[in-house]
Coordinates of N, CA and C in Angstrom, one line a residue:
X1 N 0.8 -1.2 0.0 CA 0.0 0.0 0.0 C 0.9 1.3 0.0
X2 N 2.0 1.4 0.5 CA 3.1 2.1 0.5 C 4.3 2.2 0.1
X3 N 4.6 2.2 -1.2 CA 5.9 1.5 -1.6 C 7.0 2.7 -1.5
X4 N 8.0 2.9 -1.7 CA 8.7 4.0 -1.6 C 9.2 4.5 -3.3
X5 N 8.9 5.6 -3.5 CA 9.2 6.2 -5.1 C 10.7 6.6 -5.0
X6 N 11.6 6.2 -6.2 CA 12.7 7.0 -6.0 C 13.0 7.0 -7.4
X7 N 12.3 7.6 -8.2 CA 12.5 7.7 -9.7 C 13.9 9.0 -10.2
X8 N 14.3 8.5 -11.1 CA 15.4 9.7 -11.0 C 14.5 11.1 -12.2
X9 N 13.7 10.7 -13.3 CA 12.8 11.4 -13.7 C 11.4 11.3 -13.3
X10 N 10.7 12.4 -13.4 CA 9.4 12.4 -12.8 C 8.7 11.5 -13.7
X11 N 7.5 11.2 -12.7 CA 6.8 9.8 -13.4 C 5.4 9.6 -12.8
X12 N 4.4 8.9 -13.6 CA 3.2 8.8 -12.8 C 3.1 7.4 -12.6
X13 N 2.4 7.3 -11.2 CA 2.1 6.1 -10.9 C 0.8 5.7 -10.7
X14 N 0.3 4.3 -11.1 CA -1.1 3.9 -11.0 C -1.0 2.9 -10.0
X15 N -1.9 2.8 -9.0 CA -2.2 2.0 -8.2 C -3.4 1.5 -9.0
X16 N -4.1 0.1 -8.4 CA -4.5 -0.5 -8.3 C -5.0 -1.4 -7.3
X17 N -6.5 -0.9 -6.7 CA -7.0 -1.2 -5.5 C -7.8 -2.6 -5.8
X18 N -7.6 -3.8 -5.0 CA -8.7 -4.5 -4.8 C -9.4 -4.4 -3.5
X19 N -10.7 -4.8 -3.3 CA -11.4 -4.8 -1.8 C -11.6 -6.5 -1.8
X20 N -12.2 -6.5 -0.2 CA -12.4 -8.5 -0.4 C -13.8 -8.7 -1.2
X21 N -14.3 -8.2 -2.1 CA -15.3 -8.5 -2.8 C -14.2 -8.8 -4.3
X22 N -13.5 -8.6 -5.1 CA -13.0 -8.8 -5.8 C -13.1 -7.2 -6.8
X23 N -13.7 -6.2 -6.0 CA -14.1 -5.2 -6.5 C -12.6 -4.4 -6.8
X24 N -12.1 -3.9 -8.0 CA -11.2 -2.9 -8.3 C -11.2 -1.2 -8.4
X25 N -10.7 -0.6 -8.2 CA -10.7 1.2 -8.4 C -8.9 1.1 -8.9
X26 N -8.6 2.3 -9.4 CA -7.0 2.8 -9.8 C -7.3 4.3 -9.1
X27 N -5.6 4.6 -8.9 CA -5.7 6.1 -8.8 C -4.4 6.1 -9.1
X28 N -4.0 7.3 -9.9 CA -2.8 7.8 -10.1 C -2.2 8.8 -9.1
X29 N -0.6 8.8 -9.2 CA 0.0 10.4 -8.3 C 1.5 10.8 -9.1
X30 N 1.3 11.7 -9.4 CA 2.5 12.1 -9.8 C 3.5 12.7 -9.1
X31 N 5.0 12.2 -9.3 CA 5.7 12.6 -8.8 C 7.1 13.0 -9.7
X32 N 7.3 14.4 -9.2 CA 8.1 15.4 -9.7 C 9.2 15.3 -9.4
X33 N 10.0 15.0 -10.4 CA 11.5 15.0 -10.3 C 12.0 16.3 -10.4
X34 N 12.2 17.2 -9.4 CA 13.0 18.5 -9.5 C 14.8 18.3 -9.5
X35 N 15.4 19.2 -10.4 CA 16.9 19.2 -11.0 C 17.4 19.8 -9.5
X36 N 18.7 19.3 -9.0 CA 19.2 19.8 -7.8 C 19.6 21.3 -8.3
X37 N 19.6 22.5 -7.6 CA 20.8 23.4 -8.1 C 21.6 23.7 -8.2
X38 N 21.9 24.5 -9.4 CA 23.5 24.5 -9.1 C 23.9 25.9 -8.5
X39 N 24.5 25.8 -7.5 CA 25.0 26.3 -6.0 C 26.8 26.6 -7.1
X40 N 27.3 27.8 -6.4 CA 28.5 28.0 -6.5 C 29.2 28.7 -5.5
X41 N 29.7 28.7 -4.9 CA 30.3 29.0 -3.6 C 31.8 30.2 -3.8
X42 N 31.9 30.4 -5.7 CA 32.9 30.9 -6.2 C 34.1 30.9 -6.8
X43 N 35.2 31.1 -6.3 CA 36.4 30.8 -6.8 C 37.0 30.9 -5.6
X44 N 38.3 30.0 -5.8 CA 39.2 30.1 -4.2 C 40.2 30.9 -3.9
X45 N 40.1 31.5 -3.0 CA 40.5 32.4 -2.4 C 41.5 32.8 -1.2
X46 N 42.2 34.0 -1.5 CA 43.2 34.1 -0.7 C 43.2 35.4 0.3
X47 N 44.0 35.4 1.3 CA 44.1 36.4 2.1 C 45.4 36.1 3.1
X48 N 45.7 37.6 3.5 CA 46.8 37.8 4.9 C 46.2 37.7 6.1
X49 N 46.8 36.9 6.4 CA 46.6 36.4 8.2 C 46.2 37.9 8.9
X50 N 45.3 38.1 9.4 CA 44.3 39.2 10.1 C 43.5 40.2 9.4
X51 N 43.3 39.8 8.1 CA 42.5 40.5 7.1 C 41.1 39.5 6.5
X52 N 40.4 40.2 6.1 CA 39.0 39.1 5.5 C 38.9 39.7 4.2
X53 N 37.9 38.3 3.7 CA 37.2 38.4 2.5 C 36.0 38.2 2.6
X54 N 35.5 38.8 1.6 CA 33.8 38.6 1.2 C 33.1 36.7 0.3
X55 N 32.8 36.1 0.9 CA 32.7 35.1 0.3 C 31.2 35.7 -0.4
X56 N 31.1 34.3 -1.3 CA 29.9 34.8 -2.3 C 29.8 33.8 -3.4
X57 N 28.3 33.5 -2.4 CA 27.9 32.2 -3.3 C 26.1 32.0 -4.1
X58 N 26.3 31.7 -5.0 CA 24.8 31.8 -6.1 C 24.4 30.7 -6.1
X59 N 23.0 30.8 -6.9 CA 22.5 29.4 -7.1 C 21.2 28.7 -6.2
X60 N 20.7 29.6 -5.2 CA 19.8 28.9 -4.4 C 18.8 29.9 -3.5
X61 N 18.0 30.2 -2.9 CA 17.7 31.3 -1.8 C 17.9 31.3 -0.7
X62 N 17.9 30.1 0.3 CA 18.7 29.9 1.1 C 19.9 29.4 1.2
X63 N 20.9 29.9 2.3 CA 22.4 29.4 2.6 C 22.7 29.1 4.5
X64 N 23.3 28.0 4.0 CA 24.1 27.5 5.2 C 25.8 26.9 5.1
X65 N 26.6 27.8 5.3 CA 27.2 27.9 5.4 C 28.6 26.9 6.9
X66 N 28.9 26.0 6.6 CA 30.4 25.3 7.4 C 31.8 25.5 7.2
X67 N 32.7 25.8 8.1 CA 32.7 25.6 9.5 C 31.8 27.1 9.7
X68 N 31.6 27.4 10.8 CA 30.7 29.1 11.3 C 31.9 29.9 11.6
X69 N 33.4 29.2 12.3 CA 34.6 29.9 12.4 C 34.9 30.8 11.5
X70 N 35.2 32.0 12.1 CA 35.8 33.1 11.2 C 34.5 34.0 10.2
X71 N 33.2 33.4 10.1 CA 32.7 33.9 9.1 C 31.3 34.6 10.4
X72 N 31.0 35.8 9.5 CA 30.3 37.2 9.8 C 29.1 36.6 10.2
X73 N 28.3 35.4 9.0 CA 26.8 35.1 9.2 C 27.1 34.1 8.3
X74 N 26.5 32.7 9.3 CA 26.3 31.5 8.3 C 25.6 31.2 7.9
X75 N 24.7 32.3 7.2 CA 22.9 31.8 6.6 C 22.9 33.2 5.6
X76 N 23.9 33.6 4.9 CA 23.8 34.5 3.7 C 24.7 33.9 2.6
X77 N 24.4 34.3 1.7 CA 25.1 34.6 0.4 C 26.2 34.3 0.7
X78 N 26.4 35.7 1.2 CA 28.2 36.5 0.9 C 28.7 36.9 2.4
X79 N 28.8 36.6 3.3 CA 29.3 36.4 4.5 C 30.6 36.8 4.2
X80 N 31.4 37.9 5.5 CA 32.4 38.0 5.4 C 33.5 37.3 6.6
X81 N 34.5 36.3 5.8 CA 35.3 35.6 6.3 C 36.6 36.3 6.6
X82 N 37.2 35.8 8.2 CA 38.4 36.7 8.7 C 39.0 35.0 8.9
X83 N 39.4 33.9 8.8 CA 40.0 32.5 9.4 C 41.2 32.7 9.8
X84 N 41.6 32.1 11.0 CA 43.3 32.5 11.1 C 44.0 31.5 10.7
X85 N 43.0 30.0 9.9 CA 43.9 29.2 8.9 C 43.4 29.2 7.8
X86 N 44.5 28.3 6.9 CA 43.3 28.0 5.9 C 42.0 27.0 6.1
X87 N 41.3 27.4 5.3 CA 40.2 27.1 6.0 C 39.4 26.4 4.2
X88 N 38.4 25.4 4.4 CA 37.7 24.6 3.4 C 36.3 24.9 3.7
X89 N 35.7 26.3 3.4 CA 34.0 26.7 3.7 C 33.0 25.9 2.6
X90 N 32.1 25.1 3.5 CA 31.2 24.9 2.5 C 29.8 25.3 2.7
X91 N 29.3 25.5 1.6 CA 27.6 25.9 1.5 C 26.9 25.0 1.1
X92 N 25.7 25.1 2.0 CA 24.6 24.6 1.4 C 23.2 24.8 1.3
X93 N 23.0 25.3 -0.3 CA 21.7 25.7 -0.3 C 20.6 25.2 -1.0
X94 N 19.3 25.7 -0.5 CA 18.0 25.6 -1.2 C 17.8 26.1 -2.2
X95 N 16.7 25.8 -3.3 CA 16.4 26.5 -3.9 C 14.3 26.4 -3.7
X96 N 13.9 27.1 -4.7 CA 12.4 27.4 -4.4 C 11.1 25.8 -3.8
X97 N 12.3 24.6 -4.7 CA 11.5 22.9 -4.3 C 11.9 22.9 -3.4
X98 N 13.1 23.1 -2.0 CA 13.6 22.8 -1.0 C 14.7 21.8 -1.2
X99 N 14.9 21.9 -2.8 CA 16.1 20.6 -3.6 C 17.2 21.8 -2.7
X100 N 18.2 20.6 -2.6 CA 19.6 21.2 -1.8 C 20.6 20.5 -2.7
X101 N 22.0 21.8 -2.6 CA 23.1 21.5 -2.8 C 24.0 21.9 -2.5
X102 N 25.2 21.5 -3.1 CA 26.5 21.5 -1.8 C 27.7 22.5 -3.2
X103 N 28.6 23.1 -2.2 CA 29.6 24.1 -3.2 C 30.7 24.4 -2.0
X104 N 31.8 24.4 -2.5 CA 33.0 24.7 -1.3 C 34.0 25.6 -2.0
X105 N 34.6 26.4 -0.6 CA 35.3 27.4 -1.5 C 36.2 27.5 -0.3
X106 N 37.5 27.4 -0.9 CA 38.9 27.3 -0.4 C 39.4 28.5 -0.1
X107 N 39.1 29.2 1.5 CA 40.4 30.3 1.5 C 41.6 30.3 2.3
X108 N 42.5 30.4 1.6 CA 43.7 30.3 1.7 C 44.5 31.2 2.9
X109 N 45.0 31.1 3.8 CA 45.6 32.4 4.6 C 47.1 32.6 4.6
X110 N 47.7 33.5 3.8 CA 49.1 33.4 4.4 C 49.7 34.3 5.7
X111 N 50.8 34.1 6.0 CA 51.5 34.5 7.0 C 52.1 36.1 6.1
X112 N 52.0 36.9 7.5 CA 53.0 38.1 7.4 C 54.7 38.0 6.5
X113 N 54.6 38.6 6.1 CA 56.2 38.5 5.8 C 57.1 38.9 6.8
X114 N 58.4 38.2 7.5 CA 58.5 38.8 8.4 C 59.9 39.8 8.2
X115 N 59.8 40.8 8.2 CA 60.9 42.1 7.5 C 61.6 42.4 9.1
X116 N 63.1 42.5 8.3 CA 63.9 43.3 9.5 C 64.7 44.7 8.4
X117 N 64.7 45.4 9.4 CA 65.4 46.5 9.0 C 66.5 46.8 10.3
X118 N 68.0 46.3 9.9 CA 68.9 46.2 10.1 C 69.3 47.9 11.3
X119 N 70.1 47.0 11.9 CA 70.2 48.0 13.4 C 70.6 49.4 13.2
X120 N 70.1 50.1 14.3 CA 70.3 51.5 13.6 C 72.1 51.7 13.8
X121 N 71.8 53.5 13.5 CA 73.5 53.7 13.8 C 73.5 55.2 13.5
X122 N 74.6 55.8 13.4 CA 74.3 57.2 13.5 C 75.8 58.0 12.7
X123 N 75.5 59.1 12.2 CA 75.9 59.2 11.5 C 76.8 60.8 11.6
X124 N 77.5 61.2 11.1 CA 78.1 63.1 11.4 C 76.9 64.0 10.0
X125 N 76.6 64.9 10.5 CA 75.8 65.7 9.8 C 76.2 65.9 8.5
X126 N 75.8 65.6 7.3 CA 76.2 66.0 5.8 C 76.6 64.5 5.5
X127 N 76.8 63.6 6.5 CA 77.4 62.0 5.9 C 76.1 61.2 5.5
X128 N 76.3 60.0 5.2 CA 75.6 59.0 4.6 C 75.7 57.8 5.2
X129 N 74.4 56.7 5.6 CA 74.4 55.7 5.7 C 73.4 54.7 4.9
X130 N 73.6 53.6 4.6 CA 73.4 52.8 4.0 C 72.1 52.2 4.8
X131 N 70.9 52.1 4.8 CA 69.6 51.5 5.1 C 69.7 50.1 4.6
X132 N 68.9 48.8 5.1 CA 69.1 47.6 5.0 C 68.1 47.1 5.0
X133 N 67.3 46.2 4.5 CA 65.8 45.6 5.0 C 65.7 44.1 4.5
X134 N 65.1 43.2 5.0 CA 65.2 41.9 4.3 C 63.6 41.3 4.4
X135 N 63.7 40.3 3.4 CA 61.9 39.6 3.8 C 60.9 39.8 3.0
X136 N 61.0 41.1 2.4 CA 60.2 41.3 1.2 C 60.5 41.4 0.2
X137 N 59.7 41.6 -0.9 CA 59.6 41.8 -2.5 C 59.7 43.1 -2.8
X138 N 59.0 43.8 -2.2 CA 58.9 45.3 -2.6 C 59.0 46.0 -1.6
X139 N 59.7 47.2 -1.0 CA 59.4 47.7 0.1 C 59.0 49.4 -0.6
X140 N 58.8 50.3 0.7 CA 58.3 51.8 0.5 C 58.8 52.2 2.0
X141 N 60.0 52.8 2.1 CA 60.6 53.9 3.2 C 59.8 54.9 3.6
X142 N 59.6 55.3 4.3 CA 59.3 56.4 4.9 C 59.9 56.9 6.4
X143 N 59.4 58.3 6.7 CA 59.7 59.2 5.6 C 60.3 59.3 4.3
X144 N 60.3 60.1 3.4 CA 61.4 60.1 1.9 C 62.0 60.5 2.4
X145 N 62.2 62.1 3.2 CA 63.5 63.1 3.3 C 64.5 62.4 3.1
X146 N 65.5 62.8 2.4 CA 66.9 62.2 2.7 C 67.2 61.3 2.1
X147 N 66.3 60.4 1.5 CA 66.6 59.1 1.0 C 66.6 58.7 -0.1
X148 N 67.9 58.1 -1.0 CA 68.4 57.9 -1.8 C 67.3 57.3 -3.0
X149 N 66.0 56.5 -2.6 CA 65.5 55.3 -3.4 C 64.3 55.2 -2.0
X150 N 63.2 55.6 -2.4 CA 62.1 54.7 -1.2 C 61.6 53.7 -1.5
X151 N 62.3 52.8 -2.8 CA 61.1 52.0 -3.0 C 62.1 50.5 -2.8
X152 N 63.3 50.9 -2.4 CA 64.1 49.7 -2.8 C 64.5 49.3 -1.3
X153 N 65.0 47.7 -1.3 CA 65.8 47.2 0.2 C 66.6 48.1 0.6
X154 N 67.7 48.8 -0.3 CA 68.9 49.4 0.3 C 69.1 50.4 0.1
X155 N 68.3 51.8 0.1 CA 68.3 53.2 0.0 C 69.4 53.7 1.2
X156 N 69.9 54.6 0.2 CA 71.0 55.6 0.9 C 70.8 56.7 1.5
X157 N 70.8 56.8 3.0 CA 70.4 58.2 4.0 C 70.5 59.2 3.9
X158 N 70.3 60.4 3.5 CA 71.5 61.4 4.2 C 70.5 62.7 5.1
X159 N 70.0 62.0 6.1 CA 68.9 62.8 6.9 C 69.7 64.3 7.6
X160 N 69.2 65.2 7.3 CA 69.7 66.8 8.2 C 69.7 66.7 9.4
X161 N 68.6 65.8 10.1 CA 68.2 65.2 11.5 C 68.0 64.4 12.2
X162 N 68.3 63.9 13.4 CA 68.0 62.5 13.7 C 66.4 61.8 13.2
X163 N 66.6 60.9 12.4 CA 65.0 60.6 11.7 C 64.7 59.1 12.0
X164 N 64.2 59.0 12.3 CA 63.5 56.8 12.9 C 62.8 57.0 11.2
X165 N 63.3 56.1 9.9 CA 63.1 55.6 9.3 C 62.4 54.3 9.4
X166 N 60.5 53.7 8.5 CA 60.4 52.9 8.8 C 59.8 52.0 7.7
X167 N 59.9 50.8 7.4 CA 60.1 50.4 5.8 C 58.9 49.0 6.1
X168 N 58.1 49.5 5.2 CA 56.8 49.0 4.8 C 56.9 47.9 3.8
X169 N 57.0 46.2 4.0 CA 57.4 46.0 2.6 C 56.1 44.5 2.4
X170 N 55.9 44.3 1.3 CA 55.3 43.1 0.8 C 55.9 42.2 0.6
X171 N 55.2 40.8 0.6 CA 55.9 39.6 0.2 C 55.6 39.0 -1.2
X172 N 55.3 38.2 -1.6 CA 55.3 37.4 -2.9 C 53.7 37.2 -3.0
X173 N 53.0 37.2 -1.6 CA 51.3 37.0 -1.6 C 50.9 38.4 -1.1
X174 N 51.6 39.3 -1.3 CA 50.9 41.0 -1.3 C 51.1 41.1 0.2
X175 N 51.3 40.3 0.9 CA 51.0 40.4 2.5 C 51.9 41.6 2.8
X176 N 51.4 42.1 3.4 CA 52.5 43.1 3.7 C 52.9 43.5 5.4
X177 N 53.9 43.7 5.8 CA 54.7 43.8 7.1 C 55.6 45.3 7.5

């Protein structure tokens, strides 16, 4: 009297009643095969260790969102993610049948670059010393006064004043220290 439907395309089915008289009736039910959706959770993604991203995922009206760590709201879209690892977010949404589906989006965290700028030292007024920095790809000195190159490791000083120079540099994943 109850059989269980699990048709992969929708289909109608006829039953066929007998009673103990030998008497028969049919009734049909149709049942709708709705297409799961397709859910996208995006492209994978990167960030610096204490910074976030905006995740952002289509394909459904509701969202639920795993692990809840690190992320703003786990029942939107586009929830903004801060993880202090990398981290494997997955969604899972509805669409209008209550069909669900699954989408994962990889964000990546890297580490600070870790920059030194070599010990100070001091110098006679009108002289010159050699600035040092290591760890990054690109750096930016500041203040400029005085300085030979702000954009490079080893800019050359020649400050009028005692000046605490301090050098801002990026690594190879933009992170910057």
């Amino acid at each position: 009297a109850n059989p269980v439907a699990n048709p992969i395309i929708s289909n109608v089915y006829t039953v066929v009643g007998t009673d103990g008289n030998s008497c028969a009736n049919t009734d049909t039910v149709l049942v709708t095969v709705n297409p799961l959706p397709i859910i996208d959770a995006g492209l994978d993604l990167w960030l610096c260790i204490g910074d976030n991203v905006q995740l952002n995922a289509t394909g459904g009206i509701t969202y639920l969102w795993t692990p809840s760590l690190g992320l703003s709201d786990t029942t939107i879209a586009n929830p903004i993610a801060n993880p202090n690892n990398t981290t494997n977010y997955i969604v899972v949404s509805t669409d209008g049948n209550s069909c669900a589906n699954t989408d994962t989006v990889l964000v990546t965290v890297n580490p600070l670059p870790i920059i030194t700028a070599f010990s100070d030292t001091s110098i006679c007024i009108g002289a010159s010393a050699q600035l040092n920095a290591i760890g990054g790809t690109s750096y930016l000195w500041t203040p400029s006064l005085g300085l030979s190159d702000t954009t490079i490791a080893n800019p050359i000083a020649t400050p009028i004043v005692t000046t605490t120079y301090i050098v801002n540099a990026l690594d190879g994943n933009s992170c910057a220290n």
